[in-house]
Amino acid sequence: MAKPVIWIPRRLSEATIARARRDYEVILNEADTPGTAEEIVAMSARVDGMIPCHSEHFTADVVARLDPRLRIVANHSVGVDHCDLAALKSRGIVVTNTPDVLSDATAEIAMLLMLGAARHAVRGDRIVRQGEWDSWSPSFMVGKQVTGARLGIVGMGRVGRAFAQKARGFGMEIHYHNRSRLAPDEEQGAVFHDGIDSLLEVADFLSLHCPATPETVDLLNAERLARLPAGAVVVNTARGALIDEAALLAAIERGHVAAAGLDCFKVEPGGNPAFAGHENIFMLPHIGSATRATRDAMGARALDNLDAFFAGREPRDRLV
Ligand code: 8YV
């Protein structure tokens, strides 16, 4: 039987590409450029499945124009805000994602951002690197201590829980808000807040781990930022859409928020140039899941989902 044809628009890990080529007829975008709407639509007439990243946008308009040949979108991502799931469902296209396998890598980046923001990593690195480190004093670059502080987590899914686990190693007092309260064995002593406002009031450090949906856009707005304790640190490894960036900038500029660690932005790639002048904003270019082991695991999970689908089984991570 002929192998199904799949499109891989981005350069996934070598192990992923090798396994894909073994089991499928692969069309790979060697240029590794984000798939445009026109490319997605054109490819849909040539392939049975796709393994897109969050850089390929399946908007309602794109989905309406897809060729009926395309039967499955097996995302290489846990977040699916780049996909109009309702539109894909109405076209009968199966959609999967890659949960679990990226939780630790993303939690590591949240930890890096939290520590780096709290302890002046940007300025410290710059002055040493640029030869501007010409004095030292006990009052020099004094930061905010993480150990023992209160950590507020918004979204206690897999990544939120992985981050909480790492933060326990720093003796942090964990508070969280989630749609539903976790079971005690998952909570592990974390304090549940059934509303976000009471969580914000105790969050010396606040880390966002919820998906971007129409309900969570600008979740962290001016009013909510004002609820944080003075000198709080904000961390975002989830999606840029969750933060009103102008409000965050204003809170940083007036010192109410002491620092921020951001791996995602409203505009990607690129980020927010207005943040660049503030060394207490520690920024990374959306690399939460970018470790070799995790990229291999994400690729394997996406291929497992495709394999199940083409074998007539239910893909493990089917969303619609
Ligand atoms: C990925 C992500 O790097 O999985 C997600 O939702 O945001 C990132 O970890 C990216 O989506 C890879 O396709």
Coordinates of C-alpha atoms and ligand atoms in Angstrom, one line a residue:
M1 CA 0.0 0.0 0.0
A2 CA 1.3 3.5 -0.8
K3 CA 2.6 5.4 2.1
P4 CA 0.5 8.5 3.2
V5 CA 2.0 11.8 2.1
I6 CA 2.7 14.3 4.8
W7 CA 4.0 17.9 4.9
I8 CA 6.6 19.0 7.4
P9 CA 6.8 22.8 7.1
R10 CA 9.6 23.4 9.6
R11 CA 13.0 21.7 10.3
L12 CA 12.0 19.2 13.1
S13 CA 14.7 17.2 14.8
E14 CA 16.8 14.8 12.7
A15 CA 15.4 11.8 14.5
T16 CA 11.9 13.0 13.7
I17 CA 12.6 13.6 10.0
A18 CA 14.3 10.2 9.7
R19 CA 11.4 8.3 11.3
A20 CA 8.9 10.3 9.2
R21 CA 10.8 9.5 6.0
R22 CA 10.9 5.8 6.9
D23 CA 7.1 5.6 7.3
Y24 CA 5.7 8.4 5.1
E25 CA 6.2 10.1 1.8
V26 CA 7.5 13.4 3.2
I27 CA 7.4 16.8 1.7
L28 CA 9.9 18.8 3.9
N29 CA 10.3 22.6 3.7
E30 CA 14.1 22.5 3.7
A31 CA 14.1 26.4 3.9
D32 CA 12.5 26.1 7.4
T33 CA 10.4 29.2 6.8
P34 CA 7.0 29.6 8.5
G35 CA 4.2 28.1 6.3
T36 CA 2.1 30.9 4.9
A37 CA -1.7 30.7 4.4
E38 CA -1.2 30.2 0.7
E39 CA 1.3 27.4 1.3
I40 CA -0.9 25.6 3.8
V41 CA -3.8 25.7 1.3
A42 CA -1.7 24.6 -1.6
M43 CA -0.1 21.8 0.3
S44 CA -3.5 20.5 1.5
A45 CA -4.2 19.3 -2.0
R46 CA -0.9 17.3 -2.1
V47 CA -0.8 15.6 1.3
D48 CA -2.9 13.5 3.7
G49 CA -1.4 14.9 6.9
M50 CA 0.7 17.7 8.2
I51 CA 3.0 18.3 11.2
P52 CA 2.9 22.0 11.7
C53 CA 4.4 24.1 14.5
H54 CA 2.8 27.0 16.2
S55 CA 4.2 29.1 13.3
E56 CA 1.6 27.8 10.8
H57 CA -1.8 29.5 11.3
F58 CA -4.9 27.5 10.6
T59 CA -7.4 30.4 10.7
A60 CA -11.0 30.0 9.8
D61 CA -10.3 31.5 6.4
V62 CA -7.4 29.1 5.7
V63 CA -9.4 26.1 7.0
A64 CA -12.3 27.0 4.7
R65 CA -10.0 26.8 1.7
L66 CA -8.3 23.5 2.6
D67 CA -8.5 20.7 0.1
P68 CA -10.5 17.7 1.3
R69 CA -7.5 15.5 0.8
L70 CA -6.0 16.8 4.1
R71 CA -7.3 14.6 6.9
I72 CA -5.1 15.3 9.9
V73 CA -3.2 18.2 11.4
A74 CA -0.7 16.5 13.9
N75 CA 0.7 19.6 15.6
H76 CA 4.3 19.6 16.9
S77 CA 3.2 21.8 19.9
V78 CA 1.1 21.5 23.0
G79 CA -0.5 25.0 22.4
V80 CA -3.1 25.0 19.6
D81 CA -4.1 28.7 19.6
H82 CA -2.7 28.8 16.0
C83 CA -5.5 26.4 15.0
D84 CA -9.2 27.3 14.7
L85 CA -10.3 24.0 16.2
A86 CA -14.0 24.6 15.6
A87 CA -13.4 25.3 11.9
L88 CA -11.1 22.2 11.5
K89 CA -13.7 20.1 13.3
S90 CA -16.4 21.3 11.0
R91 CA -14.3 20.2 8.0
G92 CA -13.8 16.8 9.6
I93 CA -10.1 17.3 10.0
V94 CA -8.5 15.5 13.0
V95 CA -6.2 17.7 15.1
T96 CA -3.7 16.4 17.7
N97 CA -1.0 18.1 19.9
T98 CA 2.1 17.0 21.9
P99 CA 1.3 17.3 25.6
D100 CA 3.4 16.0 28.5
V101 CA 6.7 15.7 26.7
L102 CA 7.7 19.4 26.8
S103 CA 6.6 20.1 30.4
D104 CA 10.0 19.8 32.0
A105 CA 11.9 21.7 29.4
T106 CA 9.3 24.6 29.5
A107 CA 9.4 24.5 33.4
E108 CA 13.2 24.8 33.2
I109 CA 12.9 27.9 31.1
A110 CA 10.4 29.4 33.5
M111 CA 12.9 28.7 36.3
L112 CA 15.7 30.4 34.3
L113 CA 13.5 33.4 33.6
M114 CA 12.4 33.7 37.3
L115 CA 15.9 33.5 38.6
G116 CA 17.3 35.7 35.9
A117 CA 14.7 38.4 36.4
A118 CA 15.0 38.3 40.1
R119 CA 18.8 38.5 40.2
H120 CA 19.6 41.0 37.4
A121 CA 20.9 38.5 34.9
V122 CA 20.6 40.9 31.9
R123 CA 22.5 43.8 33.5
G124 CA 25.0 41.5 35.2
D125 CA 25.9 39.7 32.0
R126 CA 26.1 43.0 30.0
I127 CA 28.5 44.8 32.3
V128 CA 30.9 41.9 32.6
R129 CA 30.7 41.2 28.9
Q130 CA 31.2 44.9 27.9
G131 CA 34.1 45.5 30.3
E132 CA 32.0 47.9 32.4
W133 CA 32.4 45.9 35.7
D134 CA 34.6 48.4 37.4
S135 CA 33.5 48.3 41.1
W136 CA 31.9 46.1 43.6
S137 CA 29.9 46.9 46.8
P138 CA 27.6 45.0 49.1
S139 CA 24.7 47.2 47.8
F140 CA 25.6 46.4 44.2
M141 CA 22.9 44.5 42.1
V142 CA 20.9 43.4 45.1
G143 CA 18.0 41.3 43.8
K144 CA 14.9 39.5 45.1
Q145 CA 15.3 36.2 46.9
V146 CA 13.5 33.3 45.3
T147 CA 14.0 30.8 48.1
G148 CA 11.1 30.8 50.5
A149 CA 9.1 33.3 48.5
R150 CA 5.5 32.9 47.5
L151 CA 4.9 31.7 43.9
G152 CA 1.6 32.1 42.2
I153 CA 0.9 29.8 39.2
V154 CA -1.9 30.6 36.8
G155 CA -2.8 27.3 35.1
M156 CA -1.9 24.2 37.0
G157 CA -1.8 21.9 34.0
R158 CA 1.2 19.7 33.1
V159 CA 3.7 22.6 32.7
G160 CA 2.4 24.5 35.8
R161 CA 2.8 21.3 37.9
A162 CA 6.2 20.6 36.5
F163 CA 7.2 24.2 37.4
A164 CA 5.7 23.9 40.9
Q165 CA 7.8 20.7 41.4
K166 CA 11.0 22.5 40.5
A167 CA 10.0 25.5 42.7
R168 CA 9.5 23.2 45.7
G169 CA 13.2 22.5 45.4
F170 CA 13.7 26.3 46.1
G171 CA 11.5 26.0 49.2
M172 CA 8.8 28.3 47.6
E173 CA 5.3 28.5 49.0
I174 CA 3.1 27.5 46.0
H175 CA -0.3 29.1 45.3
Y176 CA -2.3 28.4 42.2
H177 CA -5.4 29.2 40.2
N178 CA -6.8 26.7 37.9
R179 CA -10.3 26.0 36.3
S180 CA -10.7 23.1 38.8
R181 CA -8.9 22.2 42.0
L182 CA -6.3 19.5 41.8
A183 CA -6.5 16.2 43.7
P184 CA -4.4 16.4 46.9
D185 CA -1.7 14.1 45.5
E186 CA -1.3 16.5 42.6
E187 CA -1.6 19.6 44.7
Q188 CA 1.2 18.5 47.1
G189 CA 0.4 21.2 49.6
A190 CA -0.1 24.0 47.0
V191 CA -2.8 26.5 48.0
F192 CA -5.8 26.6 45.6
H193 CA -7.4 30.0 44.7
D194 CA -10.7 29.7 43.0
G195 CA -10.3 33.2 41.6
I196 CA -7.3 34.8 40.0
D197 CA -7.5 38.0 42.1
S198 CA -6.7 36.4 45.5
L199 CA -3.8 34.6 43.9
L200 CA -2.3 37.8 42.6
E201 CA -2.4 39.4 46.0
V202 CA 0.0 36.8 47.4
A203 CA 2.2 36.3 44.3
D204 CA 5.7 37.6 45.0
F205 CA 6.5 35.7 41.9
L206 CA 3.8 35.1 39.3
S207 CA 4.1 32.5 36.5
L208 CA 1.6 32.0 33.7
H209 CA 1.0 28.5 32.4
C210 CA -2.5 28.6 30.9
P211 CA -3.4 28.4 27.2
A212 CA -4.3 31.4 25.1
T213 CA -8.0 31.4 24.4
P214 CA -10.5 34.2 23.8
E215 CA -11.1 34.2 27.6
T216 CA -7.4 34.5 28.6
V217 CA -6.3 37.3 26.1
D218 CA -4.9 40.1 28.2
L219 CA -5.6 38.1 31.4
L220 CA -2.8 40.1 33.0
N221 CA -4.0 43.6 32.5
A222 CA -3.4 46.9 34.4
E223 CA -6.0 46.2 37.1
R224 CA -4.6 42.7 37.8
L225 CA -1.0 43.8 37.8
A226 CA -1.9 46.4 40.4
R227 CA -3.1 43.6 42.7
L228 CA 0.4 42.0 42.8
P229 CA 2.5 42.8 45.9
A230 CA 4.9 45.7 45.3
G231 CA 8.1 44.4 43.8
A232 CA 6.6 41.2 42.3
V233 CA 8.3 39.4 39.4
V234 CA 6.2 38.2 36.4
V235 CA 7.2 35.2 34.3
N236 CA 5.5 34.1 31.1
T237 CA 6.4 30.9 29.2
A238 CA 2.9 30.3 27.9
R239 CA 1.7 32.7 25.3
G240 CA 2.3 36.4 24.7
A241 CA -1.5 36.9 24.3
L242 CA -2.0 36.5 28.0
I243 CA -0.3 39.8 28.9
D244 CA -1.3 43.4 28.2
E245 CA 2.2 44.4 27.3
A246 CA 1.6 48.1 27.6
A247 CA 0.2 47.6 31.1
L248 CA 3.2 45.4 32.0
L249 CA 5.6 48.0 30.8
A250 CA 3.8 50.7 32.8
A251 CA 4.0 48.6 35.9
I252 CA 7.7 48.0 35.4
E253 CA 8.4 51.6 34.8
R254 CA 6.7 52.8 38.0
G255 CA 8.5 50.0 39.9
H256 CA 5.4 48.2 41.0
V257 CA 6.6 45.1 39.1
A258 CA 10.3 44.7 39.9
A259 CA 11.2 42.5 37.0
A260 CA 9.8 40.2 34.3
G261 CA 11.0 37.1 32.6
L262 CA 9.4 36.6 29.2
D263 CA 9.8 33.8 26.7
C264 CA 6.7 34.8 24.6
F265 CA 5.3 38.0 23.2
K266 CA 2.3 39.3 21.4
V267 CA 4.4 39.6 18.2
E268 CA 6.5 36.7 17.3
P269 CA 9.1 36.5 16.0
G270 CA 10.4 39.9 17.0
G271 CA 9.0 40.6 20.5
N272 CA 8.2 44.0 21.9
P273 CA 10.9 46.6 21.2
A274 CA 9.5 48.8 24.0
F275 CA 10.8 46.2 26.5
A276 CA 14.4 46.4 25.2
G277 CA 15.4 49.5 27.2
H278 CA 14.6 47.8 30.5
E279 CA 17.3 45.5 31.9
N280 CA 15.0 44.2 34.5
I281 CA 13.1 42.4 31.7
F282 CA 14.9 39.2 30.9
M283 CA 13.8 37.9 27.5
L284 CA 14.2 34.8 25.5
P285 CA 12.9 34.1 22.0
H286 CA 10.2 31.4 22.6
I287 CA 12.6 28.5 23.4
G288 CA 10.7 26.9 26.3
S289 CA 10.7 23.5 24.7
A290 CA 13.9 23.8 22.8
T291 CA 16.1 21.0 24.1
R292 CA 17.3 18.2 22.0
A293 CA 15.6 15.5 24.1
T294 CA 12.3 17.4 24.0
R295 CA 12.3 18.2 20.3
D296 CA 12.9 14.4 19.7
A297 CA 10.0 13.6 22.1
M298 CA 7.7 16.1 20.5
G299 CA 8.4 14.8 17.0
A300 CA 7.9 11.2 18.2
R301 CA 4.6 12.1 19.8
A302 CA 3.3 13.9 16.7
L303 CA 4.4 10.8 14.6
D304 CA 2.7 8.5 17.1
N305 CA -0.5 10.4 16.5
L306 CA -0.2 10.2 12.8
D307 CA 0.7 6.5 12.9
A308 CA -2.4 5.8 15.0
F309 CA -4.6 7.8 12.7
F310 CA -3.4 6.2 9.5
A311 CA -3.7 2.7 11.1
G312 CA -7.4 3.5 11.8
R313 CA -6.8 3.9 15.6
E314 CA -7.7 6.8 17.8
P315 CA -4.7 9.1 18.1
R316 CA -3.7 9.5 21.8
D317 CA -3.7 13.3 21.7
R318 CA -6.7 13.9 19.5
L319 CA -8.3 17.3 20.3
V320 CA -11.0 17.3 17.6
Ligands
8YV1 C1 7.1 25.0 20.7 C2 5.1 25.8 22.2 O1 8.4 25.4 20.6 O2 4.4 23.6 22.2 C3 4.1 24.8 22.3 O3 2.9 25.1 22.4 O4 4.8 27.0 22.3 C4 6.6 25.6 22.0 O5 7.0 24.8 23.0 C5 6.5 25.2 19.4 O6 5.1 25.2 19.4 C6 7.0 24.1 18.5 O7 6.1 23.9 17.5

